[in-house]
Coordinates of C-alpha atoms in Angstrom, one line a residue:
M1 CA -4.8 18.0 2.2
K2 CA -6.0 14.8 3.8
V3 CA -4.5 11.8 2.1
V4 CA -5.6 8.3 3.1
V5 CA -3.0 5.6 2.3
I6 CA -4.5 2.1 2.0
G7 CA -1.7 -0.3 2.9
G8 CA -0.1 2.6 4.8
T9 CA 1.8 0.4 7.3
G10 CA 3.7 -1.6 4.6
L11 CA 7.0 -1.1 2.9
I12 CA 5.8 1.5 0.4
G13 CA 2.9 2.8 2.3
S14 CA 4.9 3.8 5.4
K15 CA 7.4 5.7 3.2
V16 CA 4.5 7.5 1.4
I17 CA 3.0 8.5 4.8
A18 CA 6.4 9.9 5.9
R19 CA 7.0 11.9 2.7
L20 CA 3.5 13.4 2.7
G21 CA 3.8 14.3 6.3
E22 CA 7.1 16.1 5.7
H23 CA 5.3 18.3 3.1
G24 CA 2.6 19.3 5.5
H25 CA -0.2 17.0 4.4
E26 CA -2.4 15.0 6.8
A27 CA -1.4 11.5 5.8
V28 CA -3.4 8.7 7.4
A29 CA -2.4 5.1 7.3
A30 CA -5.3 2.7 6.7
A31 CA -4.7 -1.0 7.1
P32 CA -6.3 -3.9 9.1
G33 CA -3.9 -3.1 11.9
T34 CA -5.4 0.4 12.1
G35 CA -9.0 -0.8 12.0
V36 CA -9.6 -0.5 8.2
N37 CA -10.3 -3.6 6.2
T38 CA -11.0 -3.1 2.5
L39 CA -12.1 -6.7 2.0
T40 CA -15.0 -6.3 4.5
G41 CA -15.4 -2.5 4.2
D42 CA -14.9 -2.1 7.9
G43 CA -13.6 1.3 8.9
L44 CA -13.6 2.7 5.4
A45 CA -16.4 5.3 5.8
D46 CA -14.8 6.7 8.9
V47 CA -11.3 7.0 7.6
L48 CA -12.3 8.6 4.3
Q49 CA -14.2 11.5 6.0
G50 CA -12.7 14.7 4.7
A51 CA -10.2 12.9 2.5
S52 CA -9.2 14.6 -0.8
V53 CA -7.0 11.8 -2.1
V54 CA -6.8 8.0 -1.6
V55 CA -3.6 6.2 -2.3
D56 CA -3.8 2.4 -2.6
V57 CA -0.5 0.6 -2.2
S58 CA -2.1 -2.5 -0.6
N59 CA -1.2 -6.0 -1.8
S60 CA -2.8 -9.4 -1.5
P61 CA -1.5 -11.6 1.3
S62 CA -1.7 -14.6 -1.0
F63 CA -0.4 -14.9 -4.6
E64 CA -2.5 -17.9 -5.4
D65 CA -4.6 -17.2 -8.5
E66 CA -8.1 -17.2 -7.0
A67 CA -7.1 -15.6 -3.8
V68 CA -5.3 -12.7 -5.4
M69 CA -8.1 -12.1 -7.8
E70 CA -10.6 -12.1 -5.0
F71 CA -8.5 -9.6 -3.0
F72 CA -8.0 -7.0 -5.7
R73 CA -11.6 -7.3 -7.1
T74 CA -13.3 -7.1 -3.7
S75 CA -11.0 -4.5 -2.0
T76 CA -11.0 -2.2 -5.0
T77 CA -14.7 -2.4 -5.4
N78 CA -15.3 -1.6 -1.8
L79 CA -12.8 1.2 -1.7
L80 CA -14.1 2.9 -4.9
K81 CA -17.7 2.8 -3.6
A82 CA -16.7 4.3 -0.3
E83 CA -14.6 7.0 -2.1
T84 CA -17.6 7.9 -4.2
E85 CA -19.8 8.3 -1.1
A86 CA -17.1 10.3 0.7
G87 CA -16.5 12.7 -2.3
V88 CA -12.8 11.8 -2.8
R89 CA -11.4 13.7 -5.7
H90 CA -8.3 11.6 -6.7
H91 CA -7.6 7.9 -6.5
V92 CA -4.0 6.8 -6.8
A93 CA -3.0 3.2 -7.2
L94 CA 0.4 1.5 -7.4
S95 CA 0.7 -1.1 -10.1
V96 CA 3.4 -2.7 -12.2
V97 CA 5.1 -1.8 -15.4
G98 CA 4.0 -4.3 -18.0
T99 CA 0.9 -5.4 -16.3
D100 CA -1.1 -5.6 -19.5
R101 CA 1.7 -7.6 -21.1
L102 CA 1.9 -10.2 -18.2
Q103 CA -1.6 -11.6 -18.4
G104 CA -0.3 -15.2 -18.4
S105 CA 0.2 -14.7 -14.6
G106 CA -2.8 -14.9 -12.2
Y107 CA -1.3 -12.1 -10.1
F108 CA -1.1 -9.7 -13.1
R109 CA -4.6 -10.7 -14.3
A110 CA -5.8 -9.6 -10.9
K111 CA -3.8 -6.3 -11.1
Q112 CA -5.4 -5.7 -14.5
V113 CA -8.9 -6.1 -13.0
Q114 CA -7.9 -3.6 -10.3
E115 CA -6.8 -1.1 -13.0
D116 CA -10.0 -1.6 -15.1
L117 CA -12.2 -1.1 -12.0
I118 CA -10.4 2.2 -11.3
K119 CA -10.8 3.4 -14.8
A120 CA -14.5 2.7 -14.9
A121 CA -15.3 4.2 -11.5
G122 CA -15.8 7.8 -12.5
I123 CA -13.3 9.1 -9.9
P124 CA -10.3 11.1 -11.2
Y125 CA -7.4 8.7 -11.0
S126 CA -3.7 8.1 -11.5
I127 CA -2.2 4.6 -11.8
V128 CA 1.5 4.5 -11.1
H129 CA 3.3 1.7 -12.9
A130 CA 6.6 1.0 -11.2
T131 CA 9.3 -1.5 -12.1
Q132 CA 10.5 -4.2 -9.8
F133 CA 12.0 -3.1 -6.5
F134 CA 15.7 -3.6 -5.6
E135 CA 14.5 -5.1 -2.3
F136 CA 12.7 -8.0 -4.0
G137 CA 15.7 -9.4 -6.0
K138 CA 16.1 -12.3 -3.7
G139 CA 12.3 -12.9 -3.6
L140 CA 12.3 -13.1 -7.4
A141 CA 15.1 -15.7 -7.2
D142 CA 13.1 -17.8 -4.6
G143 CA 10.2 -18.0 -7.0
M144 CA 12.4 -19.3 -9.9
T145 CA 14.5 -21.8 -8.0
E146 CA 14.7 -25.5 -8.8
G147 CA 17.1 -27.2 -6.4
D148 CA 20.2 -25.0 -6.2
T149 CA 19.6 -23.4 -9.6
V150 CA 17.6 -20.2 -10.3
R151 CA 16.2 -20.4 -13.8
V152 CA 15.2 -17.0 -15.2
P153 CA 13.6 -15.9 -18.5
E154 CA 15.6 -14.1 -21.2
A155 CA 14.6 -10.5 -20.5
K156 CA 15.7 -7.1 -19.3
I157 CA 14.6 -5.4 -16.1
Q158 CA 15.0 -1.8 -14.9
P159 CA 14.6 -2.0 -11.1
M160 CA 14.3 0.8 -8.6
V161 CA 14.5 1.3 -4.9
S162 CA 11.4 1.4 -2.8
D163 CA 12.2 4.9 -1.6
D164 CA 12.0 6.2 -5.2
V165 CA 8.8 4.3 -5.7
A166 CA 7.3 6.0 -2.6
A167 CA 8.5 9.4 -3.9
A168 CA 6.8 8.8 -7.2
V169 CA 3.6 7.8 -5.5
G170 CA 3.6 10.7 -3.2
R171 CA 4.4 13.2 -6.0
T172 CA 1.5 11.8 -8.0
A173 CA -0.9 11.9 -5.0
V174 CA -0.5 15.7 -4.5
G175 CA -0.6 16.5 -8.3
A176 CA -3.4 16.7 -10.7
P177 CA -5.0 13.4 -11.6
A178 CA -3.4 11.9 -14.7
D179 CA -6.6 9.9 -15.7
G180 CA -4.1 7.4 -17.0
V181 CA -0.9 5.6 -16.3
V182 CA 2.3 7.2 -15.0
E183 CA 5.4 5.0 -15.4
V184 CA 8.5 5.1 -13.2
G185 CA 11.7 3.0 -13.4
G186 CA 15.2 2.8 -12.3
P187 CA 18.2 4.4 -14.0
E188 CA 19.7 1.2 -15.4
A189 CA 18.5 -1.8 -17.4
F190 CA 20.0 -5.2 -16.6
R191 CA 19.6 -8.7 -17.9
L192 CA 17.3 -10.4 -15.5
E193 CA 20.0 -13.0 -14.9
E194 CA 22.5 -10.3 -14.0
F195 CA 20.1 -8.5 -11.6
I196 CA 19.3 -11.6 -9.7
R197 CA 22.9 -12.8 -9.6
M198 CA 23.9 -9.5 -8.0
A199 CA 21.1 -9.6 -5.5
L200 CA 22.0 -13.1 -4.4
A201 CA 25.7 -12.2 -4.2
A202 CA 24.8 -9.4 -1.8
H203 CA 23.3 -12.0 0.5
D204 CA 26.2 -14.4 0.1
D205 CA 23.7 -16.8 -1.5
P206 CA 25.5 -19.5 -3.5
R207 CA 22.7 -20.5 -5.8
T208 CA 23.5 -20.7 -9.5
V209 CA 21.6 -18.4 -11.8
V210 CA 21.0 -19.3 -15.4
T211 CA 18.9 -18.0 -18.3
D212 CA 16.3 -20.6 -19.4
P213 CA 14.2 -19.8 -22.5
Q214 CA 11.4 -21.9 -20.9
A215 CA 11.3 -20.1 -17.6
T216 CA 8.4 -17.7 -16.8
Y217 CA 7.9 -14.6 -14.6
W218 CA 5.3 -15.5 -12.0
G219 CA 3.7 -17.7 -14.7
A220 CA 4.0 -15.2 -17.6
E221 CA 6.2 -15.6 -20.6
L222 CA 8.5 -12.6 -21.3
T223 CA 10.0 -11.0 -24.3
E224 CA 13.2 -9.0 -23.9
N225 CA 11.4 -5.7 -23.1
T226 CA 8.2 -6.8 -21.3
L227 CA 9.4 -5.5 -18.0
L228 CA 10.8 -2.2 -19.2
P229 CA 9.1 1.2 -19.0
G230 CA 8.4 3.3 -22.0
S231 CA 10.4 6.2 -23.3
D232 CA 8.3 8.8 -21.4
A233 CA 8.7 7.2 -18.0
H234 CA 10.1 9.2 -15.0
I235 CA 13.5 7.8 -14.3
A236 CA 14.6 7.6 -10.7
E237 CA 18.2 8.4 -9.6
T238 CA 19.2 5.6 -7.2
R239 CA 21.6 3.1 -8.8
F240 CA 21.5 -0.6 -7.8
A241 CA 25.2 -0.8 -7.0
D242 CA 25.0 2.3 -4.8
W243 CA 22.0 0.9 -2.9
L244 CA 23.8 -2.5 -2.5
A245 CA 26.8 -0.7 -1.0
Q246 CA 24.6 0.9 1.6
Q247 CA 23.2 -2.4 2.7
K248 CA 26.6 -3.7 3.9

């Protein structure tokens, strides 16, 4: 089948393209660099011709509250309209475990709007909720750093590698629409402090990591299990320590 991957040149998108291609599907990368702009609608009608499935793994270039809301609202609206006109039969979007529990954050409010638009569009859909990526441990620390100290909330996290995220998205794309949320997560839960400390150590980063009850996660307050997937989630196989060893 023809599968159009919005954000198909990025970290997850390029991996989804490769996996779908390996299984004989016509996987097409759609991004501004390939002439497709979901914010303006340019190129959408052409790239969606003959597409059975659209996978949206795009992300906002800015995490500022108004900008990220504008990105997800506008791009999703344009994309769903073009899909309806093209007769697309399955819309797959990548989102985040705990999105509905993270509404204190402007980014996650925008992701919730994206999900709500998808659910209301009338196109069969699957929303893949993934946990945080191994690759973004250092980036998380950067967003929580004050001076030389990383202050993290008291919470658990169950991260996974981007390859396993892409596998889950690809598997969902070629399956029957869930018309709901599919959760995926890594094989191990860590204290958030522990995960970030290990990620920084792998980069020889000397920052001190401490748990701070007042700290937030991109502006959202966390409880212990906010970032964890549910009991029916698909659990990926790659362990954090094994992935870290491969990076050296």
